[in-house]
Short mmCIF file of C-alpha atoms and ligand atoms in Angstrom, two decimals:
data_model
loop_
_atom_site.label_atom_id
_atom_site.label_comp_id
_atom_site.label_asym_id
_atom_site.label_seq_id
_atom_site.Cartn_x
_atom_site.Cartn_y
_atom_site.Cartn_z
CA UNK A 139 0.00 0.00 0.00
CA UNK A 140 1.23 3.48 -0.82
CA UNK A 141 1.79 5.61 2.26
CA UNK A 142 -1.00 8.22 2.37
CA UNK A 143 1.25 10.69 4.22
CA UNK A 144 4.29 12.68 3.16
CA UNK A 145 7.45 11.22 4.71
CA UNK A 146 8.15 14.58 6.41
CA UNK A 147 4.63 14.97 7.87
CA UNK A 148 6.01 15.12 11.42
CA UNK A 149 9.37 16.77 10.76
CA UNK A 150 10.18 19.19 13.59
CA UNK A 151 8.10 17.27 16.13
CA UNK A 152 9.67 15.72 19.22
CA UNK A 153 7.16 13.28 20.59
CA UNK A 154 7.04 11.39 23.86
CA UNK A 155 5.19 8.07 23.71
CA UNK A 156 4.47 6.49 27.09
CA UNK A 157 4.42 2.72 27.11
CA UNK A 158 6.32 2.88 23.82
CA UNK A 159 8.19 -0.39 24.33
CA UNK A 160 5.38 -2.75 23.44
CA UNK A 161 1.96 -3.15 21.85
CA UNK A 162 0.22 -0.16 20.35
CA UNK A 163 2.73 2.22 21.94
CA UNK A 164 5.57 0.52 20.08
CA UNK A 165 3.64 0.63 16.79
CA UNK A 166 2.88 4.31 17.41
CA UNK A 167 6.52 5.15 18.09
CA UNK A 168 7.63 3.37 14.90
CA UNK A 169 4.99 5.09 12.80
CA UNK A 170 5.62 8.62 14.12
CA UNK A 171 9.37 8.17 13.63
CA UNK A 172 8.79 6.94 10.06
CA UNK A 173 7.08 10.29 9.38
CA UNK A 174 10.02 12.33 10.65
CA UNK A 175 9.25 12.83 14.36
CA UNK A 176 12.02 12.41 16.90
CA UNK A 177 10.51 9.95 19.34
CA UNK A 178 11.22 9.30 23.02
CA UNK A 179 9.72 6.11 24.40
CA UNK A 180 8.99 6.00 28.13
CA UNK A 181 8.23 2.86 30.10
CA UNK A 182 9.15 0.86 33.15
CA UNK A 183 11.16 -1.93 31.46
CA UNK A 184 14.37 -0.85 29.67
CA UNK A 185 14.68 -3.88 27.36
CA UNK A 186 11.52 -3.36 25.24
CA UNK A 187 12.27 0.38 25.05
CA UNK A 188 15.78 -0.37 23.74
CA UNK A 189 14.35 -2.76 21.15
CA UNK A 190 11.89 -0.13 19.90
CA UNK A 191 14.66 2.45 19.65
CA UNK A 192 16.92 0.04 17.76
CA UNK A 193 14.14 -0.78 15.28
CA UNK A 194 13.54 2.93 14.68
CA UNK A 195 17.28 3.59 14.32
CA UNK A 196 17.70 0.68 11.87
CA UNK A 197 14.95 2.21 9.74
CA UNK A 198 16.77 5.58 9.68
CA UNK A 199 14.71 7.33 12.35
CA UNK A 200 15.68 9.09 15.58
CA UNK A 201 14.58 7.73 18.93
CA UNK A 202 15.53 7.65 22.59
CA UNK A 203 14.69 5.14 25.31
CA UNK A 204 13.90 6.70 28.68
CA UNK A 205 13.09 4.20 31.44
CA UNK A 206 10.58 5.96 33.67
CA UNK A 207 7.71 5.10 35.98
CA UNK A 208 5.12 7.68 34.98
CA UNK A 209 3.33 7.27 38.35
CA UNK A 210 6.18 9.27 39.88
CA UNK A 211 6.02 13.01 39.00
CA UNK A 212 9.70 13.57 39.82
CA UNK A 213 10.69 10.68 37.51
CA UNK A 214 8.54 12.23 34.78
CA UNK A 215 10.26 15.61 35.26
CA UNK A 216 13.68 13.97 34.95
CA UNK A 217 12.57 12.01 31.87
CA UNK A 218 11.46 15.23 30.15
CA UNK A 219 14.83 16.82 31.08
CA UNK A 220 16.63 13.89 29.46
CA UNK A 221 14.54 14.11 26.30
CA UNK A 222 15.26 17.84 26.12
CA UNK A 223 19.01 17.28 26.55
CA UNK A 224 19.27 14.46 24.02
CA UNK A 225 16.56 15.06 21.41
CA UNK A 226 15.53 18.68 21.93
CA UNK A 227 12.50 19.97 23.82
CA UNK A 228 9.41 17.81 23.42
CA UNK A 229 6.38 19.41 21.81
CA UNK A 230 4.09 16.39 21.65
CA UNK A 231 2.88 13.58 23.87
CA UNK A 232 1.00 10.34 23.37
CA UNK A 233 -0.47 9.11 26.68
CA UNK A 234 -0.53 5.43 25.83
CA UNK A 235 0.79 3.60 28.91
CA UNK A 236 -1.99 1.71 30.65
CA UNK A 237 -2.76 -1.07 33.06
CA UNK A 238 -5.87 -3.21 33.09
CA UNK A 239 -7.19 -6.57 34.23
CA UNK A 240 -10.53 -8.33 34.51
CA UNK A 241 -11.86 -8.48 38.05
CA UNK A 242 -15.34 -8.46 39.65
CA UNK A 243 -15.50 -5.04 41.30
CA UNK A 244 -16.55 -6.41 44.69
CA UNK A 245 -13.25 -8.33 44.74
CA UNK A 246 -11.02 -5.32 43.98
CA UNK A 247 -8.66 -4.33 46.77
CA UNK A 248 -7.98 -0.62 47.22
CA UNK A 249 -4.47 -1.25 45.95
CA UNK A 250 -5.77 -3.04 42.84
CA UNK A 251 -7.93 -0.01 41.99
CA UNK A 252 -5.05 2.29 42.79
CA UNK A 253 -2.54 0.38 40.62
CA UNK A 254 -4.56 1.00 37.43
CA UNK A 255 -5.65 4.55 38.30
CA UNK A 256 -2.07 5.50 39.15
CA UNK A 257 -0.79 4.42 35.74
CA UNK A 258 -3.69 5.59 33.58
CA UNK A 259 -4.99 8.75 35.27
CA UNK A 260 -2.10 9.98 37.41
CA UNK A 261 0.53 8.94 34.83
CA UNK A 262 -1.30 10.81 32.07
CA UNK A 263 -1.73 13.80 34.39
CA UNK A 264 1.96 13.96 35.31
CA UNK A 265 3.10 13.72 31.68
CA UNK A 266 0.50 16.12 30.30
CA UNK A 267 1.14 18.80 32.93
CA UNK A 268 4.91 18.44 32.54
CA UNK A 269 4.65 18.95 28.78
CA UNK A 270 2.17 21.81 29.14
CA UNK A 271 4.27 23.71 31.69
CA UNK A 272 7.33 23.50 29.45
CA UNK A 273 5.45 24.50 26.27
CA UNK A 274 3.82 27.46 28.02
CA UNK A 275 7.19 28.63 29.41
CA UNK A 276 8.76 28.42 25.93
CA UNK A 277 5.69 29.94 24.25
CA UNK A 278 5.71 26.92 21.95
CA UNK A 279 2.73 25.13 20.43
CA UNK A 280 2.13 21.46 21.05
CA UNK A 281 -0.22 18.51 20.88
CA UNK A 282 -1.33 15.72 23.18
CA UNK A 283 -3.26 12.61 22.25
CA UNK A 284 -4.47 10.26 24.97
CA UNK A 285 -5.40 6.70 24.16
CA UNK A 286 -8.64 6.00 25.98
CA UNK A 287 -11.04 3.19 25.11
CA UNK A 288 -14.33 2.53 23.36
CA UNK A 289 -15.97 2.03 26.79
CA UNK A 290 -14.93 5.49 27.96
CA UNK A 291 -18.46 6.87 27.52
CA UNK A 292 -20.62 4.06 28.92
CA UNK A 293 -18.19 2.50 31.37
CA UNK A 294 -17.62 -1.25 31.42
CA UNK A 295 -18.36 -4.09 33.78
CA UNK A 296 -15.38 -5.99 35.20
CA UNK A 297 -12.77 -3.33 34.31
CA UNK A 298 -13.98 -0.65 36.71
CA UNK A 299 -10.56 0.90 37.54
CA UNK A 300 -9.76 1.26 33.85
CA UNK A 301 -13.21 2.62 32.96
CA UNK A 302 -13.03 5.19 35.77
CA UNK A 303 -9.45 6.21 35.01
CA UNK A 304 -9.95 6.51 31.25
CA UNK A 305 -13.09 8.62 31.79
CA UNK A 306 -10.91 10.87 33.93
CA UNK A 307 -8.32 11.12 31.18
CA UNK A 308 -11.01 12.12 28.69
CA UNK A 309 -12.26 14.81 31.07
CA UNK A 310 -8.68 16.02 31.46
CA UNK A 311 -8.15 16.28 27.67
CA UNK A 312 -11.42 18.18 27.25
CA UNK A 313 -10.77 20.51 30.19
CA UNK A 314 -7.25 21.37 29.05
CA UNK A 315 -8.31 21.74 25.40
CA UNK A 316 -10.31 24.77 26.53
CA UNK A 317 -7.82 26.00 29.12
CA UNK A 318 -4.72 25.72 26.93
CA UNK A 319 -6.18 26.67 23.53
CA UNK A 320 -4.84 30.17 24.13
CA UNK A 321 -1.31 28.71 24.20
CA UNK A 322 -1.77 26.77 20.96
CA UNK A 323 -1.75 23.42 22.74
CA UNK A 324 -4.21 20.90 21.32
CA UNK A 325 -5.43 17.90 23.27
CA UNK A 326 -7.49 15.04 21.89
CA UNK A 327 -8.49 11.55 22.92
CA UNK A 328 -8.64 8.49 20.71
CA UNK A 329 -10.84 5.53 21.64
CA UNK A 330 -9.70 2.33 19.98
CA UNK A 331 -11.89 -0.76 19.89
CA UNK A 332 -10.20 -4.15 19.75
CA UNK A 333 -6.71 -3.93 18.26
CA UNK A 334 -4.79 -7.16 18.89
CA UNK A 335 -1.76 -6.89 21.19
CA UNK A 336 -0.25 -9.56 23.43
CA UNK A 337 -0.69 -7.37 26.53
CA UNK A 338 -4.37 -6.48 26.10
CA UNK A 339 -5.66 -9.68 24.51
CA UNK A 340 -4.01 -11.99 27.05
CA UNK A 341 -5.47 -9.93 29.92
CA UNK A 342 -8.88 -9.03 28.54
CA UNK A 343 -9.83 -11.66 25.95
CA UNK A 344 -8.37 -14.88 27.29
CA UNK A 345 -8.92 -17.80 24.94
CA UNK A 346 -10.23 -18.09 21.43
CA UNK A 347 -13.93 -18.23 22.48
CA UNK A 348 -13.72 -14.75 24.10
CA UNK A 349 -11.94 -13.51 21.01
CA UNK A 350 -14.68 -14.91 18.76
CA UNK A 351 -17.32 -13.25 20.94
CA UNK A 352 -15.47 -9.95 20.70
CA UNK A 353 -15.34 -10.27 16.94
CA UNK A 354 -19.12 -10.79 16.80
CA UNK A 355 -19.57 -7.32 18.34
CA UNK A 356 -17.71 -5.63 15.49
CA UNK A 357 -19.93 -4.88 12.48
CA UNK A 358 -16.81 -4.51 10.33
CA UNK A 359 -16.22 -8.21 11.13
CA UNK A 360 -12.55 -7.86 11.93
CA UNK A 361 -10.25 -6.43 14.57
CA UNK A 362 -8.32 -3.23 13.89
CA UNK A 363 -4.85 -3.24 12.40
CA UNK A 364 -2.17 -1.20 14.12
CA UNK A 365 -1.48 0.97 11.08
CA UNK A 366 -5.10 2.12 11.08
CA UNK A 367 -4.74 3.51 14.59
CA UNK A 368 -1.25 4.93 14.11
CA UNK A 369 -2.27 6.77 10.94
CA UNK A 370 -5.05 8.45 12.93
CA UNK A 371 -2.58 9.44 15.64
CA UNK A 372 -0.13 10.78 13.05
CA UNK A 373 -2.89 12.92 11.56
CA UNK A 374 -3.98 14.28 14.95
CA UNK A 375 -0.38 15.11 15.87
CA UNK A 376 0.41 16.72 12.53
CA UNK A 377 -0.12 20.25 11.27
CA UNK A 378 -2.93 18.84 9.10
CA UNK A 379 -5.39 19.13 12.01
CA UNK A 380 -4.75 22.52 13.67
CA UNK A 381 -8.43 23.16 14.51
CA UNK A 382 -9.12 19.77 16.05
CA UNK A 383 -8.92 19.88 19.81
CA UNK A 384 -10.94 18.59 22.74
CA UNK A 385 -12.23 15.81 20.53
CA UNK A 386 -12.86 12.13 21.18
CA UNK A 387 -12.21 10.13 18.03
CA UNK A 388 -13.45 6.55 18.08
CA UNK A 389 -11.79 3.94 15.88
CA UNK A 390 -13.52 0.62 16.41
CA UNK A 391 -15.21 -0.64 13.23
CA UNK A 392 -18.51 0.65 14.73
CA UNK A 393 -18.23 -1.75 17.72
CA UNK A 394 -19.46 0.75 20.32
CA UNK A 395 -22.46 1.78 18.23
CA UNK A 396 -23.33 -1.86 17.54
CA UNK A 397 -23.50 -2.60 21.25
CA UNK A 398 -26.00 0.21 21.81
CA UNK A 399 -28.35 -0.43 18.89
CA UNK A 400 -31.40 -2.61 19.44
CA UNK A 401 -31.62 -4.14 15.96
CA UNK A 402 -27.89 -4.25 15.28
CA UNK A 403 -27.86 -8.07 15.37
CA UNK A 404 -29.39 -8.08 11.88
CA UNK A 405 -26.11 -6.66 10.57
CA UNK A 406 -24.52 -10.05 11.24
CA UNK A 407 -27.09 -12.01 9.23
CA UNK A 408 -26.34 -12.81 5.65
CA UNK A 409 -27.75 -9.70 3.95
CA UNK A 410 -29.92 -11.63 1.44
CA UNK A 411 -31.36 -13.61 4.35
CA UNK A 412 -32.00 -10.41 6.35
CA UNK A 413 -33.78 -8.84 3.37
CA UNK A 414 -35.94 -11.93 2.90
CA UNK A 415 -36.83 -11.94 6.58
CA UNK A 416 -37.73 -8.26 6.61
CA UNK A 417 -39.76 -8.60 3.39
CA UNK A 418 -41.71 -11.48 4.94
CA UNK A 419 -42.73 -9.20 7.81
CA UNK A 420 -44.07 -6.50 5.45
CA UNK A 421 -47.90 -6.37 5.50
CA UNK A 422 -49.38 -7.50 2.16
CA UNK A 423 -51.79 -5.10 0.39
N1 COA B 54 -7.22 -9.17 39.71
C1 COA B 54 -7.36 -8.58 40.92
N2 COA B 54 -6.38 -7.83 41.51
C2 COA B 54 -5.22 -7.71 40.82
C3 COA B 54 -5.01 -8.30 39.56
C4 COA B 54 -6.07 -9.05 39.01
N3 COA B 54 -5.95 -9.64 37.82
N4 COA B 54 -3.75 -7.97 39.14
C5 COA B 54 -3.20 -7.21 40.12
N5 COA B 54 -4.09 -7.05 41.11
C6 COA B 54 -3.90 -6.33 42.35
C7 COA B 54 -2.81 -6.98 43.21
O1 COA B 54 -3.31 -8.06 43.95
C8 COA B 54 -2.39 -5.79 44.07
O2 COA B 54 -3.32 -5.56 45.09
P1 COA B 54 -3.02 -6.02 46.63
O3 COA B 54 -1.75 -5.33 47.01
O4 COA B 54 -4.21 -5.55 47.40
O5 COA B 54 -2.89 -7.52 46.56
C9 COA B 54 -2.55 -4.60 43.12
O6 COA B 54 -3.42 -5.02 42.08
C10 COA B 54 -1.24 -4.17 42.52
O7 COA B 54 -0.67 -5.27 41.87
P2 COA B 54 0.85 -5.23 41.40
O8 COA B 54 1.10 -6.41 40.53
O9 COA B 54 1.72 -5.04 42.60
O10 COA B 54 0.85 -3.84 40.61
P3 COA B 54 1.82 -3.29 39.53
O11 COA B 54 1.78 -1.82 39.67
O12 COA B 54 3.10 -4.00 39.46
O13 COA B 54 1.03 -3.70 38.17
C11 COA B 54 -0.96 -3.86 36.93
C12 COA B 54 0.01 -2.96 37.66
C13 COA B 54 -1.72 -4.65 37.95
C14 COA B 54 -1.96 -2.97 36.16
C15 COA B 54 -0.26 -4.83 35.97
O14 COA B 54 -1.19 -5.66 35.34
C16 COA B 54 0.57 -4.10 34.93
O15 COA B 54 1.66 -3.66 35.20
N6 COA B 54 0.04 -3.95 33.70
C17 COA B 54 0.69 -3.18 32.67
C18 COA B 54 0.35 -3.62 31.34
C19 COA B 54 -1.10 -3.76 31.08
O16 COA B 54 -1.92 -3.95 31.96
N7 COA B 54 -1.45 -3.72 29.84
C20 COA B 54 -2.82 -3.93 29.43
C21 COA B 54 -3.31 -2.74 28.79
S1 COA B 54 -4.94 -3.07 28.16
#
């Protein structure tokens, strides 16, 4: 497939991707670097970060691995200092790092709730505020995209800490989009549906039967491919979307809409069969 974007789409951008060592964060880092961004990947484990950076370097891009626990605001401050010293001041951020697991809510310990909220909500807060403070001080424009989830609006059973934390992240993006518009800082949220990664699928869709059930909820009849999400992120982080801020962009093959529509099940019937069935219900004149 021909690349729909110019190879210098993100030239001049220095972008921090949290959780950039694996899964969708890794794919995002690779894609942004392929479009000319200098990319810093933050995460707790150094090895996957180093692998991501090597892959980007081998492809001719520029990247930096910064081991950092984003739950710690001082560690975040030091990570931003390191990015500034080695890549130049960051002007963009992708809040991607997350934690999640399936658990009946009545069985959650306070620490279990806290562990997810600390990564998702507090981690995104520390990184977003650190970037914002620095951009405002430099009078520089910037952009933030936070990866939320297709259940950010309606919540979700059995992943309460994640649902609550991601809803908080969305509120943060929308609040700051208004507050920081005057500084030229844009903030958006992207809500992916099911995009296969080892981390998410092993935790949230264990076994092929759960995966098949998940697929049945997607009218597009397939899971997302990483490039589809990373192209959306590239667009939102580029100068092609200067007026888009405070938005929630869903990318889920219409999964979330399907779940909320009473007659959506017909979409999964063979269309000729559905037409025949509906015609048979039509009153005869
Ligand atoms: N069900 C119930 N409680 C769980 C749990 C589960 N599956 N997994 C962890 N917990 C609880 C622990 O028991 C602990 O609570 P306790 O001290 O009361 O016993 C608490 O959560 C913290 O667990 P711990 O493993 O010490 O936390 P951590 O900070 O090292 O890990 C997690 C954070 C739990 C979110 C871990 O899954 C993680 O690091 N995930 C990162 C990657 C990820 O989740 N990716 C998926 C994205 S969709």
